[in-house]
Coordinates of C-alpha atoms and ligand atoms in Angstrom, one line a residue:
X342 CA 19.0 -20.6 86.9
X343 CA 18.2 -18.0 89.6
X344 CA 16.5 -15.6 86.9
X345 CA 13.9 -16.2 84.1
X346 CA 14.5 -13.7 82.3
X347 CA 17.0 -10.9 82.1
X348 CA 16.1 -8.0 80.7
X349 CA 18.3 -6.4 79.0
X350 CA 16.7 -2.4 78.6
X351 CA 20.1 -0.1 77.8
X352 CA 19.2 2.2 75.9
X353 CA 16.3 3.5 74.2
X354 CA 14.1 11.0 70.2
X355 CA 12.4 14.1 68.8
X356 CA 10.1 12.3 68.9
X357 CA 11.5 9.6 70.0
X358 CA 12.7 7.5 72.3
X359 CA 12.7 4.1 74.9
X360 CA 10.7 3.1 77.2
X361 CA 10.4 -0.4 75.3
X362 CA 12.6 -2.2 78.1
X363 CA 10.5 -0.7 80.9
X364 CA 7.1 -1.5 79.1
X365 CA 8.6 -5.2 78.3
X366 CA 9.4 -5.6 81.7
X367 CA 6.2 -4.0 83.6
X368 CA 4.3 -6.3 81.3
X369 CA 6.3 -9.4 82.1
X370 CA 5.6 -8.2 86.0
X371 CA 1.9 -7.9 85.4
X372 CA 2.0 -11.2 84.3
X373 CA 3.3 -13.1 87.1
X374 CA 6.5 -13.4 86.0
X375 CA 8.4 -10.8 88.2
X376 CA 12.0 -13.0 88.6
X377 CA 13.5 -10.3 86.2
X378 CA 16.3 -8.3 86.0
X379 CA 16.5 -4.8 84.0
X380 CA 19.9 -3.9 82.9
X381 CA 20.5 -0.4 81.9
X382 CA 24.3 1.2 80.5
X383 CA 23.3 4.7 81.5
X384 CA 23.0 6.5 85.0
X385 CA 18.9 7.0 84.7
X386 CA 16.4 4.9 82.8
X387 CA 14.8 6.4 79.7
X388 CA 17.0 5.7 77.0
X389 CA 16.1 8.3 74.5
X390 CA 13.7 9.9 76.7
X391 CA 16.4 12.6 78.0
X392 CA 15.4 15.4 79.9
X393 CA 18.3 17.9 81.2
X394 CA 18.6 20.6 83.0
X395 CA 20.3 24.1 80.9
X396 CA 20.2 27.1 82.6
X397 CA 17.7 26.8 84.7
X398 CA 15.1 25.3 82.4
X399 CA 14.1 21.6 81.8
X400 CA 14.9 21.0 78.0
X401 CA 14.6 17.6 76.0
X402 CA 17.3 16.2 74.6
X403 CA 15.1 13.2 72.9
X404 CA 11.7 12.4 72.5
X405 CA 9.7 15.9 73.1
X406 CA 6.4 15.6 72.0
X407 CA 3.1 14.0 72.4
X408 CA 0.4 13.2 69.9
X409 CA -2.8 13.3 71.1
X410 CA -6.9 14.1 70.3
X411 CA -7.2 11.4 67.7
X412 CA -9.9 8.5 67.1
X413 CA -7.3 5.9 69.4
X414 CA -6.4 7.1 72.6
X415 CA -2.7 7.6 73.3
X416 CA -0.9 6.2 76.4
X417 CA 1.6 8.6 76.6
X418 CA -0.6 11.4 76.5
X419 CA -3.2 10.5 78.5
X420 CA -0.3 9.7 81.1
X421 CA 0.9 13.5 80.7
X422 CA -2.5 14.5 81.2
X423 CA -2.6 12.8 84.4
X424 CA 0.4 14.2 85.9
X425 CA -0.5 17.7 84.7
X426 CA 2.6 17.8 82.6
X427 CA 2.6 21.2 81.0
X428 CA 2.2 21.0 76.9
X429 CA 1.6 23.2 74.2
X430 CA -0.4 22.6 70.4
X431 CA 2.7 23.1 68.5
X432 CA 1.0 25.5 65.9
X433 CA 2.7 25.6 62.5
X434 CA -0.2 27.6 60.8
X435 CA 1.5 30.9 60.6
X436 CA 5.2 28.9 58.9
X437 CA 4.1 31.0 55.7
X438 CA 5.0 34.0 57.5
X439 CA 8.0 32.9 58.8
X440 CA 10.7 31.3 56.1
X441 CA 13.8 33.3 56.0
X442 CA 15.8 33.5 53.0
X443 CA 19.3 32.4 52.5
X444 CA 21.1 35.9 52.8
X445 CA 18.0 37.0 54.8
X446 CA 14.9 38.8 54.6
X447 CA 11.7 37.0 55.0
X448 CA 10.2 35.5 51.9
X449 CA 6.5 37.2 50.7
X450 CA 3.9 35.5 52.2
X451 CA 1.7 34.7 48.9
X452 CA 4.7 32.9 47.6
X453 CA 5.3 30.9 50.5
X454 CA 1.6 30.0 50.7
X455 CA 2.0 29.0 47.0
X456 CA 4.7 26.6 47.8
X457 CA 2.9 25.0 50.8
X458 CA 0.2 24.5 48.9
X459 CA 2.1 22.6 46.0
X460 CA 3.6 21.3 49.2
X461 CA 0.7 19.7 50.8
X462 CA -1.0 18.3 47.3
X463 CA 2.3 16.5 46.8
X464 CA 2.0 15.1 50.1
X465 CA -2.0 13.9 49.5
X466 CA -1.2 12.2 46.3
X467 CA 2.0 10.4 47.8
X468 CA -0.5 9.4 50.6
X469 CA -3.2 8.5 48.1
X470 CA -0.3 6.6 46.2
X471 CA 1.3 4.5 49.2
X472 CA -2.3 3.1 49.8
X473 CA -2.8 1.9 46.1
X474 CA 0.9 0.3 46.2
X475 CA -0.4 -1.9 49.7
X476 CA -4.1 -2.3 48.6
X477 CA -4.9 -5.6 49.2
X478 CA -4.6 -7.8 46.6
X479 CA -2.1 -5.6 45.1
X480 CA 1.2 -6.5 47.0
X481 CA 3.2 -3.4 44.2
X482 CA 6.9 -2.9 44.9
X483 CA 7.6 -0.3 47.2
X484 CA 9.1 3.3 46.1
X485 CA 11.0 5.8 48.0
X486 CA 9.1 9.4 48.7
X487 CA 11.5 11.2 46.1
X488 CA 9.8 8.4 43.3
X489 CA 6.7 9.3 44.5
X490 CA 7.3 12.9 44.1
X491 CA 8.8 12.2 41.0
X492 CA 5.4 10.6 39.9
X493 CA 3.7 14.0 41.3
X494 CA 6.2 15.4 38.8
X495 CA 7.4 18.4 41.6
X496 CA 10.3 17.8 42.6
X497 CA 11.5 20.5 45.5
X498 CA 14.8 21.9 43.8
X499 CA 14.8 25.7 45.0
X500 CA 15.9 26.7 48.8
X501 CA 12.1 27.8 50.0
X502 CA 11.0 24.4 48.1
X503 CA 13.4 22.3 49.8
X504 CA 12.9 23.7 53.5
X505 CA 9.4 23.6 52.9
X506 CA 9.4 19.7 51.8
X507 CA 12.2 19.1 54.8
X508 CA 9.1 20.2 56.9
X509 CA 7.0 18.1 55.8
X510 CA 9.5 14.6 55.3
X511 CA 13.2 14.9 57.1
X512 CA 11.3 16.6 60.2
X513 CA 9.8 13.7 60.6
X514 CA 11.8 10.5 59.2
X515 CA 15.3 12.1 59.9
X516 CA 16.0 11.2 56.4
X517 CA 15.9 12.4 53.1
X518 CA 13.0 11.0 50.6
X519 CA 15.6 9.3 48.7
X520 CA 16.2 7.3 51.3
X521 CA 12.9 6.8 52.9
X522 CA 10.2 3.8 51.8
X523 CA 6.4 5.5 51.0
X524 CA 4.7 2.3 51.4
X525 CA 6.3 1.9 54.7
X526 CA 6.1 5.5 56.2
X527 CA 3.1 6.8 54.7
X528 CA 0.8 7.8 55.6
X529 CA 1.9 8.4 58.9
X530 CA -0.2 6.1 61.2
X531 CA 1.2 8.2 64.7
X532 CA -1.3 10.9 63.5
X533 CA -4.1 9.3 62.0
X534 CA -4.2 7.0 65.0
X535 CA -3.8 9.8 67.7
X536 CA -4.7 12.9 65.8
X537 CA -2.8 15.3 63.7
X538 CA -2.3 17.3 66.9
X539 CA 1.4 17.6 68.2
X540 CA 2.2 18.9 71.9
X541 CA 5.3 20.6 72.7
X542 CA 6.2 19.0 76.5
X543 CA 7.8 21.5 78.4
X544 CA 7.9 20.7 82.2
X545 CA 10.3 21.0 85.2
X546 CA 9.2 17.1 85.4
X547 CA 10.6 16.6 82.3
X548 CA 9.4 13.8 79.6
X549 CA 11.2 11.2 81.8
X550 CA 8.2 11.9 84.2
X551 CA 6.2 9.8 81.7
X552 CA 8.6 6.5 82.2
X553 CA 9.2 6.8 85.7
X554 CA 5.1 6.9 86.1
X555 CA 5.3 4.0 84.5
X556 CA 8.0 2.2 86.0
X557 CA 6.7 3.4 89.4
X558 CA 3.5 1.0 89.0
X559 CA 6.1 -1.9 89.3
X560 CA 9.4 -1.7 90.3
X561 CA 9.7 -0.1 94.3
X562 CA 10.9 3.5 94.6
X563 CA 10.9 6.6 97.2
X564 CA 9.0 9.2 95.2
X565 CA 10.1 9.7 92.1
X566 CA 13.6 7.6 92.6
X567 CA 13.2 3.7 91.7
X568 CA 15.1 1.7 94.1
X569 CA 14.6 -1.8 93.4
X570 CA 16.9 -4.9 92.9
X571 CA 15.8 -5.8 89.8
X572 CA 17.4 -2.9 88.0
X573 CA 20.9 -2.4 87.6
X574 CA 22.2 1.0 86.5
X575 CA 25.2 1.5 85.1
X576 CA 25.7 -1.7 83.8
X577 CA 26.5 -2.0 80.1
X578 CA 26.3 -5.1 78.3
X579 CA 29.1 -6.5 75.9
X580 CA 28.4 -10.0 75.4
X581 CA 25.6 -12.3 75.3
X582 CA 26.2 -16.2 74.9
X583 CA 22.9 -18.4 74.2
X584 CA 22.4 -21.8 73.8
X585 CA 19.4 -24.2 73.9
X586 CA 19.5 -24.2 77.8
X587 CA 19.3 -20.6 78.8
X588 CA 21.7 -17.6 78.4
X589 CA 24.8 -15.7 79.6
X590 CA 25.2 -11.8 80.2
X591 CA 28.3 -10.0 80.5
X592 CA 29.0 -6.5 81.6
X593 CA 31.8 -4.4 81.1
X594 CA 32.8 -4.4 84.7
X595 CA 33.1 -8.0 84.8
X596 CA 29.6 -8.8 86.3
X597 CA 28.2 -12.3 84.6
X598 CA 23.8 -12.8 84.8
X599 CA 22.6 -16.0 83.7
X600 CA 18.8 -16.0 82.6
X601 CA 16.3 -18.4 81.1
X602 CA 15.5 -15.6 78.5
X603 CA 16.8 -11.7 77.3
X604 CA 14.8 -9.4 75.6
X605 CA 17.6 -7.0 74.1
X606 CA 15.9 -3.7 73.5
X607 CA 18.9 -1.2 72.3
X608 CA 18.8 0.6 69.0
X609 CA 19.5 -0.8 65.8
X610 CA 22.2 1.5 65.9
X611 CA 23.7 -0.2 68.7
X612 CA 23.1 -3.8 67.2
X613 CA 24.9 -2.5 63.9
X614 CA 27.8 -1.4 66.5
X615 CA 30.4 -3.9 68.2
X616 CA 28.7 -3.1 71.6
X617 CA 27.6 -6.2 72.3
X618 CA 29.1 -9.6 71.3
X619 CA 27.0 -12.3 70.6
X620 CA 28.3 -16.0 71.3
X621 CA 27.4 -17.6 68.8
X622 CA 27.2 -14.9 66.5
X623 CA 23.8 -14.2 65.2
X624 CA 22.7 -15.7 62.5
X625 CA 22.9 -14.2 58.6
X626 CA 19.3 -13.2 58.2
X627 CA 19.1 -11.5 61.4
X628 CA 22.6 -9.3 60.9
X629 CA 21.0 -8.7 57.3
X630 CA 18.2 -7.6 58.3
X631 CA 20.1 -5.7 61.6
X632 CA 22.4 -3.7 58.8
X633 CA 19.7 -3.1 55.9
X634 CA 17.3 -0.9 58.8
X635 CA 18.7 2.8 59.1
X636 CA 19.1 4.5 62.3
X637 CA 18.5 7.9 62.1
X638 CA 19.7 10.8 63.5
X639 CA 17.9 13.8 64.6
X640 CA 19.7 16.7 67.0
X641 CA 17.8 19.2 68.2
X642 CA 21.1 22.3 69.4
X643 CA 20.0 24.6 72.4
X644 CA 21.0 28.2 72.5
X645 CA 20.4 30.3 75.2
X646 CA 21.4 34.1 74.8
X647 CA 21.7 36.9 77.2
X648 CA 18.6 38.6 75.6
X649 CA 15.8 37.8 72.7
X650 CA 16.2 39.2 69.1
X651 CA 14.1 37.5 67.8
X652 CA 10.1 37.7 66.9
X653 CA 7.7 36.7 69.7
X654 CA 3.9 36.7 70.5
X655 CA 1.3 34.4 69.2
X656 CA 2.3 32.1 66.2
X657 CA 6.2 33.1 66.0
X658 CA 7.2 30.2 67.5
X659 CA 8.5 27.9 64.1
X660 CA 10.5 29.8 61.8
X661 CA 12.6 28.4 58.9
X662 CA 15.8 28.6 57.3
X663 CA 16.0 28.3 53.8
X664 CA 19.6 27.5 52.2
X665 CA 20.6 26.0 48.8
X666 CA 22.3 23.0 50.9
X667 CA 19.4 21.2 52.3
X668 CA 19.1 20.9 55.6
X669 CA 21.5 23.4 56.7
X670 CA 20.2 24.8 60.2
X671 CA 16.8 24.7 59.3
X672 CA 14.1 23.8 61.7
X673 CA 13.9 27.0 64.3
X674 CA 11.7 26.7 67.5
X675 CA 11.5 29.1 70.4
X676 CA 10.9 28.7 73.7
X677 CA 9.0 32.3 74.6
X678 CA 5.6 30.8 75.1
X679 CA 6.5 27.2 77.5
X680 CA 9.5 29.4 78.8
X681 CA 9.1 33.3 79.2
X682 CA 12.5 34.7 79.1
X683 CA 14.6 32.1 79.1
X684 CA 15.7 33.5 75.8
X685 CA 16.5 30.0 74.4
X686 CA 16.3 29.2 70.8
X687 CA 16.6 26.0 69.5
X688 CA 17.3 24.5 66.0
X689 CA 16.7 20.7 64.8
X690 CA 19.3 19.3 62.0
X691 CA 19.0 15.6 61.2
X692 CA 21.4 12.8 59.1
X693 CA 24.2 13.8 57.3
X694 CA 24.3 17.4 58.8
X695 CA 23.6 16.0 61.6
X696 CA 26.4 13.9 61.7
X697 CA 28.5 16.5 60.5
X698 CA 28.0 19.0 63.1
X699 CA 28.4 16.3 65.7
X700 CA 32.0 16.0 64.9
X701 CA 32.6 19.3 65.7
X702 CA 33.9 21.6 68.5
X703 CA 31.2 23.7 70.1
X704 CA 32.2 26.6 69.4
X705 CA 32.6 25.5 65.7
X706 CA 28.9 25.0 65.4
X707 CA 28.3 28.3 67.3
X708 CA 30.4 29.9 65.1
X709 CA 28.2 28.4 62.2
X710 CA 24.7 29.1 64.0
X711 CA 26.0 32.5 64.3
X712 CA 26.3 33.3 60.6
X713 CA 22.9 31.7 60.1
X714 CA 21.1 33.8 63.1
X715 CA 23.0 37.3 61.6
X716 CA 21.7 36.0 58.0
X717 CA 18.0 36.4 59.5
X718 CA 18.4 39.1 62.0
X719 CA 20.8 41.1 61.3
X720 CA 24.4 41.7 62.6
X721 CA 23.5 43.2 66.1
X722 CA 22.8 40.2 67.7
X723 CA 24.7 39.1 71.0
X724 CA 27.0 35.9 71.3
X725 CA 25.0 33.0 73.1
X726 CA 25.7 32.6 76.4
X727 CA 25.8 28.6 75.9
X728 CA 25.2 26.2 73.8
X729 CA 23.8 22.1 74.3
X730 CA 24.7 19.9 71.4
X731 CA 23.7 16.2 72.1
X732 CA 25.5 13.9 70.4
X733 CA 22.9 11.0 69.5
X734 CA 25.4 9.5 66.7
X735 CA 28.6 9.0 68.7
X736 CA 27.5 8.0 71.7
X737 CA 28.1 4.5 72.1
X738 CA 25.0 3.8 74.1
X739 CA 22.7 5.0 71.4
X740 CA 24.7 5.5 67.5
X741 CA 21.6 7.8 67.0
X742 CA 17.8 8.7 67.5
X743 CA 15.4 6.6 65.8
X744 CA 15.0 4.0 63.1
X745 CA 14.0 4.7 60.0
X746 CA 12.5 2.1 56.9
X747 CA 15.1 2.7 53.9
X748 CA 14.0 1.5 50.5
X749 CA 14.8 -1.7 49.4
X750 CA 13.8 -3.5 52.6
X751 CA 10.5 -5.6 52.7
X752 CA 8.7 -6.5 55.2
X753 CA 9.8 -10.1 55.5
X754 CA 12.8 -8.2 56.8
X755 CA 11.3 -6.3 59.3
X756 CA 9.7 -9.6 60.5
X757 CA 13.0 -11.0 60.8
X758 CA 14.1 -7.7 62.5
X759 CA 11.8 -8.6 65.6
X760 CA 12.3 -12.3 65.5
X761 CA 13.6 -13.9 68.2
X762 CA 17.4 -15.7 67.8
X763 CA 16.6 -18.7 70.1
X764 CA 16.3 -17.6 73.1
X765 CA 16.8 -14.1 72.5
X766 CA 14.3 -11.8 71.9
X767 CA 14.7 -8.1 70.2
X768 CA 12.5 -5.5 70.8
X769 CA 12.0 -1.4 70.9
X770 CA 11.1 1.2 68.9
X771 CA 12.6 0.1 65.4
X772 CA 10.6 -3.0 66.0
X773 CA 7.1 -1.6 65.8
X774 CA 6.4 -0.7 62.6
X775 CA 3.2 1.3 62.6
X776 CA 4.7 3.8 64.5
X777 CA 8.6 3.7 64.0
X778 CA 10.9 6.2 65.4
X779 CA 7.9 7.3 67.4
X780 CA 8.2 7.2 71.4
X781 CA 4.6 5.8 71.0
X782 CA 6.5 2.6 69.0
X783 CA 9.1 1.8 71.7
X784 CA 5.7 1.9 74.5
X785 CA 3.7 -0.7 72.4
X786 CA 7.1 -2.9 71.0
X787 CA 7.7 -3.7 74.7
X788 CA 4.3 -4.8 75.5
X789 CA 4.1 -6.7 72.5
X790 CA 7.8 -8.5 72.7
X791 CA 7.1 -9.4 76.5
X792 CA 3.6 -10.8 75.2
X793 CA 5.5 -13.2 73.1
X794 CA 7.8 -14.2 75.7
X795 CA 5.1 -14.7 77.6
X796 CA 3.5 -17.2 74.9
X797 CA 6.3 -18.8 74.9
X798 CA 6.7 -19.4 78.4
X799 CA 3.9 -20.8 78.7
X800 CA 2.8 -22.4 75.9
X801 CA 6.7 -23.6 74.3
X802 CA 5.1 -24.2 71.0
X803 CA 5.2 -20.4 70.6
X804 CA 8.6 -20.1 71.1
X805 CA 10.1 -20.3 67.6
X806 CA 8.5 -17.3 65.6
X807 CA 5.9 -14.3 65.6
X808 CA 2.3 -15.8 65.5
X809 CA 2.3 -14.6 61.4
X810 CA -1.4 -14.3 61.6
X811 CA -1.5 -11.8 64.6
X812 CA 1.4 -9.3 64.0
X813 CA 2.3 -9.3 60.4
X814 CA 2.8 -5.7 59.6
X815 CA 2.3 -2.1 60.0
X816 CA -1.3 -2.7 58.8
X817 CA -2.2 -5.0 61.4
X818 CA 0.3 -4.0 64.3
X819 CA -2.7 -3.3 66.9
X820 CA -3.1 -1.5 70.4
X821 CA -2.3 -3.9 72.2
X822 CA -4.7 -2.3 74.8
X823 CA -7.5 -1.5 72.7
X824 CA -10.1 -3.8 73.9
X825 CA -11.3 -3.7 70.2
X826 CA -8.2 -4.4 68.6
Ligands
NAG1204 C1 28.6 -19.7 77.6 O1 27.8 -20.0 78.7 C2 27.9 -21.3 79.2 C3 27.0 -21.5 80.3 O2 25.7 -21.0 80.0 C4 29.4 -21.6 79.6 O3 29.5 -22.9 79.9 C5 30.3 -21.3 78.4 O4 31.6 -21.4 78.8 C6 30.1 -19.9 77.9 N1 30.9 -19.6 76.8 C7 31.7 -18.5 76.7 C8 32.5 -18.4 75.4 O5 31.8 -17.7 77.6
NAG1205 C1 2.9 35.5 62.0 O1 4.3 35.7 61.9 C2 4.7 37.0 61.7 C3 6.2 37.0 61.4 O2 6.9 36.5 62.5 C4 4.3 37.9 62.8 O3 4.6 39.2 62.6 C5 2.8 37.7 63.1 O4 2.4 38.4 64.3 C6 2.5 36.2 63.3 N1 1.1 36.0 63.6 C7 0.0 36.2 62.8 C8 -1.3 35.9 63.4 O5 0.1 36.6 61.7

């Protein structure tokens, strides 16, 4: 077998993202086992870590911000620090001021405050209420966030209540709270880990600076290219045929890897898909619990227009659209403070809508953004010069952003979600639980599924099953680099 292992990184938004397969693999390296091969279906590495160019401006298609300024230090923010990556405190303080009503007009102030208020004690007592369900010694069944608000007994039902609780749940999960678990979601470990402070990155480097940093510290490259044998671009895996003795890889242009080992790190999207064949076909509790996990999707829609009409200065910069169908073209962000006058807007829908939009012509959603932007600001507004619509859900390479836990599914499953099938491994962002969807989950899941490897490599006795006693659940998923952990 000329490789160990083969590493099989494809693919891995708004948050999110995938540098699992270069973290598995650069912690595999730093191990002493560098005989490893990286194979990745798109052009670039990064995964869900997208950063593009439109009109002149670097813009993120995927993951976009970094937590930071908490008790635990973060990795990815400490590595934007570093490179001087510009960011910006995304500052939602003034959102009471800004929450335009459906047919337009901005709603009083006092009665959005009201509402955010309501808002936010909802959100304490689910919070309060997730940690009684997983108290120790108290293993209660799990309920989704709509229960929980149900519980609360204020349940959003008006346009300015729904936008307001859209802020505060599908702007996160991509996902309604129907369909969202409370034990398993909240409270929201990304910010009472790294601190409840969210940065806006916005740099010519782009987010991708972060990975390539990273990969740069092992793989060879000439500045900020990697050129090195052990990854393959361009290569997209359809079939994968293990037995006891080692494993086979196949590409859709015919190439055929043999390895001792694969780590598969695409989306659970993609492992719901028919991307890639397995030989023999995985087992029933690991396409259960494959199927049961939702992949989300969140799409954030660039505008860029020949002038601004819209408010700017100091606190503008989030501005909501309230409409009786929830979720309709409702998260506003502009760009006036990382990008003076680029005049580009952009707006963030996420599942359903999200997946309806997607199936759309451009200018079909233009022509729906359109009616939206006149609602707010009036008729007099000019045409957008062009419009970027990524298109998370079809794309074959990805079938959306990021994972979300759905109701119903314990976490036995999500054990089982991460467990090895013989010798293949499955790892990335929907596999770290304490900080799903986040880009922060896909950087710790690839240290930790190469660390298994690793075990097992060395010590074979290790090689059937998660050590139960070290990572059990979202609880007890630990910084892997936290010398205190
Ligand atoms: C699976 O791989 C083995 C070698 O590892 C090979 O002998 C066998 O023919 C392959 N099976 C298929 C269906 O490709
Ligand atoms: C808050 O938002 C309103 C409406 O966009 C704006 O007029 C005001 O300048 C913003 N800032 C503050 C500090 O109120």
């Amino acid at each position: 077998m000329s490789r160990s292992i083969l590493f099989y990184l494809m693919v891995d938004l708004s948050l999110c993202v995938k540098e699992t397969r270069i973290l598995a693999a650069k912690t595999l390296h730093d191990s002493g086992i560098q005989d490893i091969l990286i194979l990745e279906a798109n052009s670039k590495i990064g995964g869900r870590i997208h950063s593009v160019q439109f009109r002149g401006h670097t813009v993120e298609l995927g993951a976009n911000w970094v937590i930071g300024g908490g008790p635990r230090s973060n990795h990815l923010y400490e590595i934007a620090s570093k490179l001087n990556l510009k960011t910006y405190l995304s500052d939602y303080g003034n959102i009471s001021a800004n929450i335009y009503k459906q047919e337009g007009g901005l709603y009083p102030k006092h009665i959005v405050s009201a509402a955010l208020e309501v808002a936010e004690t909802r959100d304490q007592f689910c919070t309060s209420f997730s940690t009684r369900l997983s108290a120790p010694g108290h293993d209660r069944d799990d309920v989704s966030i709509l229960v929980s608000q149900r519980l609360f007994k204020e349940v959003p039902t008006t346009p300015l209540d729904m936008v307001i609780d859209y802020f505060y749940n599908d702007y996160e999960d991509a996902e309604p709270p129907r369909v969202t678990s409370l034990k398993n979601t909240i409270p929201r470990y990304e910010f009472l880990d790294f601190g409840d402070q969210t940065y806006f990155l916005a740099d010519s480097r782009g987010f991708e600076s972060i990975l390539i940093y990273i990969a740069k510290q092992f793989l060879s490259h000439k500045h900020e290219v990697i050129r090195d044998q052990r990854l393959k671009l361009n290569k997209v895996v359809r079939e994968i045929n293990y037995s006891k003795s080692g494993v086979q890889v196949k590409t859709e242009d015919g190439s055929v890897y043999q390895a001792k080992y694969v780590i598969v790190s695409v989306s659970v999207g993609v492992l719901q898909s028919d991307l890639i064949v397995f030989k023999p076909h995985l087992p029933q509790w690991k396409t259960q619990a494959i199927y049961e996990f939702d992949m989300a999707v969140y799409t954030k829609i660039f505008l860029r227009f020949p002038y601004k009409f819209w408010p700017s200065g100091p606190e503008t910069e989030f501005f909501l659209y309230a409409h009786e169908k929830r979720g309709y073209y409702p998260i506003w962000q502009h760009l006036e403070t990382e990008m003076p006058g680029s005049n580009i807007l952009f707006v963030t829908v996420t599942d359903e809508e999200a997946k309806r939009i997607e199936q759309q012509q451009d200018i079909k959603i233009q022509e729906e953004i359109m009616d939206v932007l006149k609602k707010m600001f009036g008729n007099d507004i000019p045409e957008p010069d062009e419009i970027l619509i990524p298109r998370w859900w079809s794309n074959r390479f990805f079938k959306g952003s990021f994972s979300n836990w759905p109701i119903g599914y314990s976490q036995r499953r999500h054990m089982q979600l991460k467990e090895p099938v013989g010798r293949i491994y499955f790892s990335g962002e929907h596999t770290y639980s304490r900080y799903l969807g986040y880009a922060d989950a896909a950087y710790f899941a690839g240290i930790e599924t190469a660390n298994h490897l690793i075990r097992c490599i060395k010590h074979e006795k290790y090689c059937n099953g998660y050590d139960r006693h070290s990572t059990i659940d979202r609880l007890h998923n630990e910084d892997p680099y936290d010398p205190d952990a």
